[in-house]
Coordinates of C-alpha atoms in Angstrom, one line a residue:
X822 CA -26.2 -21.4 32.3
X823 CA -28.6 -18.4 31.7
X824 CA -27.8 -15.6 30.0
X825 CA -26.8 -13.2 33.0
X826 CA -23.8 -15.9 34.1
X827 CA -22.8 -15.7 30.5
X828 CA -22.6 -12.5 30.5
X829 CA -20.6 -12.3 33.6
X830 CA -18.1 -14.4 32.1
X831 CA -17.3 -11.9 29.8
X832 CA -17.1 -8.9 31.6
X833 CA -14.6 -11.5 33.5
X834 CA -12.7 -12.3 30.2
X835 CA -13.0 -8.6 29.2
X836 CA -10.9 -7.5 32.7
X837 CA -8.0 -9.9 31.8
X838 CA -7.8 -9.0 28.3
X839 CA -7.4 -5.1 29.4
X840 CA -5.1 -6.0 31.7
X841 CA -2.4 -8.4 29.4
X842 CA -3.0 -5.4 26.7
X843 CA -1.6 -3.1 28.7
X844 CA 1.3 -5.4 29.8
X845 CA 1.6 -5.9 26.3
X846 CA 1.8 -2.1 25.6
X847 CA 4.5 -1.8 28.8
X848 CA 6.6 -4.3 26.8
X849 CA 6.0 -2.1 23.6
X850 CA 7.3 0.5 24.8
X851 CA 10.3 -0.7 26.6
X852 CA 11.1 -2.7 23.2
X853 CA 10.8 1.3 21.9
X854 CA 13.0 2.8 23.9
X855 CA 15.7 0.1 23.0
X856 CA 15.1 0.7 19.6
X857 CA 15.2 4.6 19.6
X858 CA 18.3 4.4 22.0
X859 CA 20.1 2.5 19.3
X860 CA 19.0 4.7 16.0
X861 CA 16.2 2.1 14.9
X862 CA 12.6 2.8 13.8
X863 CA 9.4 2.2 15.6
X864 CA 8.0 0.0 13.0
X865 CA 9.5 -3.3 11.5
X866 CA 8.0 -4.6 8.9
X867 CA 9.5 -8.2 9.7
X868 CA 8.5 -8.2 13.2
X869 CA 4.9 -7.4 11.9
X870 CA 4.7 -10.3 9.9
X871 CA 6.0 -12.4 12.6
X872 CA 3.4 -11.4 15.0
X873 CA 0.8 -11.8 12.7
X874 CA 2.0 -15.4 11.8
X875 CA 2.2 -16.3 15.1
X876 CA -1.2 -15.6 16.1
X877 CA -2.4 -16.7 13.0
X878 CA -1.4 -20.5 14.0
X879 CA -2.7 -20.4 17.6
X880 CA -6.0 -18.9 16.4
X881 CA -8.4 -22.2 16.6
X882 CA -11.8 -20.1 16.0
X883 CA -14.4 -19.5 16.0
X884 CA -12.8 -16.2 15.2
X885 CA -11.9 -15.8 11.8
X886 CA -8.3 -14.8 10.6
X887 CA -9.3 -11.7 8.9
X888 CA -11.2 -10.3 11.8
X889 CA -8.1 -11.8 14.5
X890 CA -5.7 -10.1 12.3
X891 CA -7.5 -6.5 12.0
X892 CA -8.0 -6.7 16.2
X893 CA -4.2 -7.1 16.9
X894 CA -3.4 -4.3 13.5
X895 CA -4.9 -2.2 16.2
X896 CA -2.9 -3.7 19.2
X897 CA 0.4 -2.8 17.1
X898 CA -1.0 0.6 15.9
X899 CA -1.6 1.8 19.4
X900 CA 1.8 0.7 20.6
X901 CA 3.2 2.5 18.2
X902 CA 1.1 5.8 19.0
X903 CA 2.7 4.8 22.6
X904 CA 6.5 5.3 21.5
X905 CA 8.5 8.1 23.0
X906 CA 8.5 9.2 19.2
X907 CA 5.0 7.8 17.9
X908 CA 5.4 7.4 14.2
X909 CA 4.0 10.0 11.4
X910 CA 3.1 8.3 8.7
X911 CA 2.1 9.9 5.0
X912 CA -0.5 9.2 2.3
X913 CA -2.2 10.5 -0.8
X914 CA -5.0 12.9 0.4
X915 CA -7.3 14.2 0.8
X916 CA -8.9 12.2 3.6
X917 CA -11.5 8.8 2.5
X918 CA -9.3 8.0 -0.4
X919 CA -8.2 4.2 -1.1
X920 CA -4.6 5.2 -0.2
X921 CA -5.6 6.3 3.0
X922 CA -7.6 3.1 3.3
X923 CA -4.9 1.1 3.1
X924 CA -2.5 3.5 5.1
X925 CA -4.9 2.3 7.7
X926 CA -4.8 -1.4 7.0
X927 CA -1.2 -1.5 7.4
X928 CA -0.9 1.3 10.6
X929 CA -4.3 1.2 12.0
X930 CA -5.7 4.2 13.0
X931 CA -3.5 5.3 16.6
X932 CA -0.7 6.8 14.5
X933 CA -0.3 10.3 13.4
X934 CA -1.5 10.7 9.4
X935 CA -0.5 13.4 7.0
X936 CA -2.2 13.7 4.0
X937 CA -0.5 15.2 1.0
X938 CA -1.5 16.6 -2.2
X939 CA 0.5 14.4 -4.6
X940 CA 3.1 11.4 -4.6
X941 CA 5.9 13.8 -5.1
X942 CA 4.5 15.6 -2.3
X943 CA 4.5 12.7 0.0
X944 CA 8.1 11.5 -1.0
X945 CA 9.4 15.1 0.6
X946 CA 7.7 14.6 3.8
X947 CA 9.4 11.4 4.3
X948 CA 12.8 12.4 3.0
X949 CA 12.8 15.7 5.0
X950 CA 12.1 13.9 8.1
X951 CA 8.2 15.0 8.8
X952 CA 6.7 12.3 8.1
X953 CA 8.6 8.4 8.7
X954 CA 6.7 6.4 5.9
X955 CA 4.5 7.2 3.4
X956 CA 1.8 5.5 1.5
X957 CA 2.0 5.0 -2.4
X958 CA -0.1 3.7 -4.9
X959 CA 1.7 1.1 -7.2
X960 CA -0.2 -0.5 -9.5
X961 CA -3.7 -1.7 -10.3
X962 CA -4.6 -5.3 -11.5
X963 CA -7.2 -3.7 -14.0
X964 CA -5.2 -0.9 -15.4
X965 CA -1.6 -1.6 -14.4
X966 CA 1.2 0.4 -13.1
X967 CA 1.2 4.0 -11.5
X968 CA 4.1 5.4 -13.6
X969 CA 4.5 8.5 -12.1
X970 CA 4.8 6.4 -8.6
X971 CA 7.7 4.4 -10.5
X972 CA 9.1 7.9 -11.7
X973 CA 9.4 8.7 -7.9
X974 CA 12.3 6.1 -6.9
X975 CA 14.1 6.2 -9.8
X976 CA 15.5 9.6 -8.1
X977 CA 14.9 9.1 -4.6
X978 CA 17.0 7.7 -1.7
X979 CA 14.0 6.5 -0.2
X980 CA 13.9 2.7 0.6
X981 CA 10.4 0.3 -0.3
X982 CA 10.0 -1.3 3.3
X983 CA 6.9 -2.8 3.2
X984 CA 3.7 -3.1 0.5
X985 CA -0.1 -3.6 0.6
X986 CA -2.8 -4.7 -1.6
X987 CA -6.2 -3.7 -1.0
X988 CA -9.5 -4.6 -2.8
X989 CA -11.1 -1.8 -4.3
X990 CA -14.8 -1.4 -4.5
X991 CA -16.3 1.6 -6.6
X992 CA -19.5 3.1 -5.5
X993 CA -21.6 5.4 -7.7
X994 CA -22.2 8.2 -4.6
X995 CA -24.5 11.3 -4.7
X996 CA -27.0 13.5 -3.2
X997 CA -28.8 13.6 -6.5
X998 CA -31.3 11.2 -7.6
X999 CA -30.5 8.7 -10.6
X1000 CA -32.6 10.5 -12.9
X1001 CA -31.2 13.8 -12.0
X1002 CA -27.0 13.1 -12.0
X1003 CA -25.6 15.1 -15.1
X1004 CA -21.6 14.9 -14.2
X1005 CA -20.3 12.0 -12.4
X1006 CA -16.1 13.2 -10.6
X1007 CA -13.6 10.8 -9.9
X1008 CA -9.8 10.7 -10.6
X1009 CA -8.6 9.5 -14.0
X1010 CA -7.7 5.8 -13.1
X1011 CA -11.2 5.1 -11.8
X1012 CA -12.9 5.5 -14.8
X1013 CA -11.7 3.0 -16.8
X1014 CA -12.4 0.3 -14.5
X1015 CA -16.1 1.4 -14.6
X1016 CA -16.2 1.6 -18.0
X1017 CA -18.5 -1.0 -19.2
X1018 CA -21.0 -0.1 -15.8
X1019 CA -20.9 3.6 -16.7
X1020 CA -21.6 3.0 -20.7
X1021 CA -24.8 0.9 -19.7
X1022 CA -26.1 3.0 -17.5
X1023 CA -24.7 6.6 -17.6
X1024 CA -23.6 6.7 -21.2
X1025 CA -24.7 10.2 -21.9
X1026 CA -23.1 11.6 -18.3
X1027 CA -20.5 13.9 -18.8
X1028 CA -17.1 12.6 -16.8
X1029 CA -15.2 15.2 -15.0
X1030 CA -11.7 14.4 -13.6
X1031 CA -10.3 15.2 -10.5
X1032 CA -7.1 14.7 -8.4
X1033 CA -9.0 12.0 -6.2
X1034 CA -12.1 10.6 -5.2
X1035 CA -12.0 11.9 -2.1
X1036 CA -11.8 15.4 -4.2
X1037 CA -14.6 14.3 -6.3
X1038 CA -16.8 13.0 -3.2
X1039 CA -16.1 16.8 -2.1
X1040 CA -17.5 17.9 -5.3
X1041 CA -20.4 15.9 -5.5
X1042 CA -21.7 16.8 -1.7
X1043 CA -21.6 21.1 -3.4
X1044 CA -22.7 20.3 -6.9
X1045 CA -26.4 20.1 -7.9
X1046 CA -27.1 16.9 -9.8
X1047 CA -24.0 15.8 -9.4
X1048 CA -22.2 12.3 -8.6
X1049 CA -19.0 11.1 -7.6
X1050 CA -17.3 7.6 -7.9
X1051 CA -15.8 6.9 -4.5
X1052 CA -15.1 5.0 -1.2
X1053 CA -17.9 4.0 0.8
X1054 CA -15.6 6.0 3.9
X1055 CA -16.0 8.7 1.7
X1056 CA -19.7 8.2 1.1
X1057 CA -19.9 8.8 5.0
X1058 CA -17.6 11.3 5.2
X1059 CA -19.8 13.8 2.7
X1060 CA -23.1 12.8 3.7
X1061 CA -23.7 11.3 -0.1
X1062 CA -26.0 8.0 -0.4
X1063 CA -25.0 5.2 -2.3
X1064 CA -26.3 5.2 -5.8
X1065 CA -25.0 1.9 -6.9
X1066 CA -22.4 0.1 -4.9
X1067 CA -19.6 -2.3 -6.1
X1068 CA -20.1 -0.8 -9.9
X1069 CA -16.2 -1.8 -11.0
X1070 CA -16.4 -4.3 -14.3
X1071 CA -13.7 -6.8 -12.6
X1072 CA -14.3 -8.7 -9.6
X1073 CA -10.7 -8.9 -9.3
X1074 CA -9.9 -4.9 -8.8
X1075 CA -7.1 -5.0 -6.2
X1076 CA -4.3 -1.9 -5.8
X1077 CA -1.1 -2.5 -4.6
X1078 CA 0.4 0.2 -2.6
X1079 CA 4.2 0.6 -1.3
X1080 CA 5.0 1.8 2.2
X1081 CA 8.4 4.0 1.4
X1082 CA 11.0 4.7 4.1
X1083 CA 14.5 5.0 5.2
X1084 CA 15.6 1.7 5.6
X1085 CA 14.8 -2.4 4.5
X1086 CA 12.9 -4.7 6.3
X1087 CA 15.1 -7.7 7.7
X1088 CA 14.1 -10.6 6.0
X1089 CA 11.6 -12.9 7.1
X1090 CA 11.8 -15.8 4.6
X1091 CA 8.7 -14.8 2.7
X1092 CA 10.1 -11.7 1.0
X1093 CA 10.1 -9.4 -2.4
X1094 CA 13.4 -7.4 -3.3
X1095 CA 12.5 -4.3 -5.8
X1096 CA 15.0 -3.4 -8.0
X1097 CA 15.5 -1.1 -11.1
X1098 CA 18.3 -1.0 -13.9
X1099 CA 19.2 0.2 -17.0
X1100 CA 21.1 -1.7 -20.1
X1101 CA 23.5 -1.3 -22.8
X1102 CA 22.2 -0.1 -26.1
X1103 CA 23.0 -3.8 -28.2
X1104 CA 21.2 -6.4 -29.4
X1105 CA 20.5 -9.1 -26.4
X1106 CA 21.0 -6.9 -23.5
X1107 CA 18.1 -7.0 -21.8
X1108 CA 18.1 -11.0 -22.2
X1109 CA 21.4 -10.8 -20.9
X1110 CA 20.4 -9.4 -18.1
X1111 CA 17.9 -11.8 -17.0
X1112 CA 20.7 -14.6 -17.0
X1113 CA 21.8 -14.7 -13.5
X1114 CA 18.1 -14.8 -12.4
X1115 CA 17.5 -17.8 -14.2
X1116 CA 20.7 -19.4 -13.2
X1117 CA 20.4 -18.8 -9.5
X1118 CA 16.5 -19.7 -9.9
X1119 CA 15.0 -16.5 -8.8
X1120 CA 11.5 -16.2 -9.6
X1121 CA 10.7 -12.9 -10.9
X1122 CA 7.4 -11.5 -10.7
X1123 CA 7.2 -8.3 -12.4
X1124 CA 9.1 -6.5 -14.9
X1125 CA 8.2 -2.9 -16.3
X1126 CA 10.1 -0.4 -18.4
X1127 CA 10.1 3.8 -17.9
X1128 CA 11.8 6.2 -20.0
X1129 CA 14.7 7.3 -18.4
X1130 CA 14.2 11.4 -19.4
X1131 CA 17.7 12.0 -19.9
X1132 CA 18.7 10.6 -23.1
X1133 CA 16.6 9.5 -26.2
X1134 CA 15.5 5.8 -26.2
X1135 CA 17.2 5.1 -23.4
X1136 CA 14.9 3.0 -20.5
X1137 CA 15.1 1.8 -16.8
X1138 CA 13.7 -1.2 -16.0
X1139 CA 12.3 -2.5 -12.8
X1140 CA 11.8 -5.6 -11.4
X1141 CA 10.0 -7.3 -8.8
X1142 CA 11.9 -11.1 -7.8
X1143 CA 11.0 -13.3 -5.1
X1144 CA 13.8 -13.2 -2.3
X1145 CA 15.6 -10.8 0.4
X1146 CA 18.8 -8.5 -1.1
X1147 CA 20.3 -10.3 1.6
X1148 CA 19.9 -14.2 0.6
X1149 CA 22.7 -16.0 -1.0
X1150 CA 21.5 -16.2 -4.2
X1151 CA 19.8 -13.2 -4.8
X1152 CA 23.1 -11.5 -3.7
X1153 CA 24.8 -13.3 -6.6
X1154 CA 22.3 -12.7 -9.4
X1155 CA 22.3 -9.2 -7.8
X1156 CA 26.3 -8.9 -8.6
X1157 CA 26.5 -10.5 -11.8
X1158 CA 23.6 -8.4 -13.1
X1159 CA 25.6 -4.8 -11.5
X1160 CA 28.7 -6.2 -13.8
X1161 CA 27.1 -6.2 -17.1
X1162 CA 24.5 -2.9 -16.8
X1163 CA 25.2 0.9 -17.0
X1164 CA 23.2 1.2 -13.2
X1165 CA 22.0 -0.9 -11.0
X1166 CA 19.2 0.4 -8.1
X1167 CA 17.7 -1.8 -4.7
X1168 CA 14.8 0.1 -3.8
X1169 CA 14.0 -2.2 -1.2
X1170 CA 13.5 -5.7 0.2
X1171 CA 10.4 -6.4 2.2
X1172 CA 7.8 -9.0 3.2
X1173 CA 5.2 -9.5 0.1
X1174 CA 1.1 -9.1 1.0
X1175 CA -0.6 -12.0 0.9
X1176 CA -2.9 -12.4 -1.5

């Protein structure tokens, strides 16, 4: 067969693609209208996971997951933008930073974005109904958890539905030359997981913080001998070349963001239930209330403490366990633990990222 005939093939295979797409997106939005009609959101978490599942165990190659898995992100995302009331969804601004990156890994790129200012910011838009999710940073493997993020839902009536975890790749970005860069911008958490990179090469730079890397790529691009730490999308965004790409000291740099709404995913069988409490000023108490996670075998996988702000010495804690608010047994740890502290919070349950 030469190459014209296989070429012909595809433009065949190309026609019958378009055309169960759009049957596909018919069905979408029918599904849509059901939904709307009876109070529910566009976007379920659960059914995501399904789909992705699903396709995931027909796939036989030579495709590769990742790349089968991005194409049909983008199948979902542009149903969505099809929906009599296409979803809105929020991040942390402005554009080309790593929260809007993975705002786009878990949306795609057919719905609406708004990009706020600051996490507080972003929490508003959701709760006063102008945006329908938004997109927070959580916690970083190299420097840990976002605090003001876990600040955020100790207040809020907002609901973690869904969560992401993106690799994050730092990239020395400038119109400069090396020799040339005197101040390198990024925001505060980046620098410390360049730090030994930037001591070996840049140690007499001065650092300049700003409210995000997309900020400090916006710098950079004005600023004569100037440089910024940033996205690569931001590199493109403000014209800068890459300096030195992939300058972070870990290989294993990977942020987890939460997707905050109104409502819980259903469960799915492969999920995470947030939660956050606060204990009794005695000896043992916190112990005591681990107990009913280790009697009902409930793996947890994260526990942090906050100062509550209210009273002196006293804390919240927050925990991450393995299970749906809605399974048997995490229902029962979940009431025994209620019974024996002050308050008891479910931020969410929803399906965990894979790693």
């Amino acid at each position: 067969m030469n190459l014209n005939d296989l070429r012909k093939k595809i433009d065949g295979l190309d026609s019958q693609i378009i055309e169960l797409l759009n049957k596909r997106a018919r069905l979408s939005i029918d599904i849509s209208k059901i939904k709307l009609s009876s109070g529910k959101n566009s976007y379920s978490p659960d059914r995501e996971k399904e789909v992705l599942k699903k396709v995931a165990r027909v796939n036989k190659g030579p495709l590769k997951q990742t790349a089968v898995e991005a194409i049909y992100r983008e199948i979902m995302s542009g149903s969505l933008a099809l929906a009599k009331r296409p979803i809105k969804v929020a991040y942390l601004g402005p554009e080309a930073t790593f929260t809007q990156l993975a705002a786009l890994k878990r949306f795609g790129s057919q719905v609406e974005y708004i990009d706020c200012a600051s996490i507080k910011e972003e929490f508003n838009e959701v709760e006063k109904g102008q945006a329908d999710y938004a997109v927070v940073p959580i916690e970083n493997t190299t420097e840990g958890v976002i605090n003001y993020t876990l600040d955020m839902l100790i207040d809020s009536d907002l609901r973690i539905c869904s969560e992401i975890t993106l690799p994050i790749s730092h990239n020395l970005l400038a119109k400069s030359s090396r020799d040339k860069i005197q101040k390198i911008y990024s925001k505060r958490e980046v620098f410390p997981q360049c730090r030994n990179w930037l001591i070996k090469h840049f140690p007499c730079v001065e650092l300049i913080e700003v409210s995000s890397t997309s900020q400090a790529a916006k710098l950079a691009a004005k600023i004569k001998n100037s440089a910024c730490i940033a996205s690569s999308l931001a590199g493109k965004l403000y014209n800068l070349e890459t300096v030195a790409a992939n300058i972070e000291d870990s290989t294993f740099n990977i942020t987890r963001f939460l997707v905050i709404g109104k409502c819980d995913a259903r469960p799915t069988g492969n999920d995470k239930t947030s939660i956050l409490f606060s204990v009794k000023d005695r000896v043992g108490a916190l112990h005591d209330m681990l107990v009913p996670f280790k009697k009902y075998k409930i793996n947890l996988t994260k526990i942090e403490s906050r100062p509550s702000k209210r009273k002196a010495w006293e804390y919240y804690f927050f925990i991450d366990l393995i299970g749906h608010r809605d399974d048997v047994k995490v229902r029962s740890a979940l009431g025994e633990l209620e019974k024996k502290c002050n308050f008891l919070k479910i931020l969410g349950s929803f399906p965990y990222a894979e790693k």
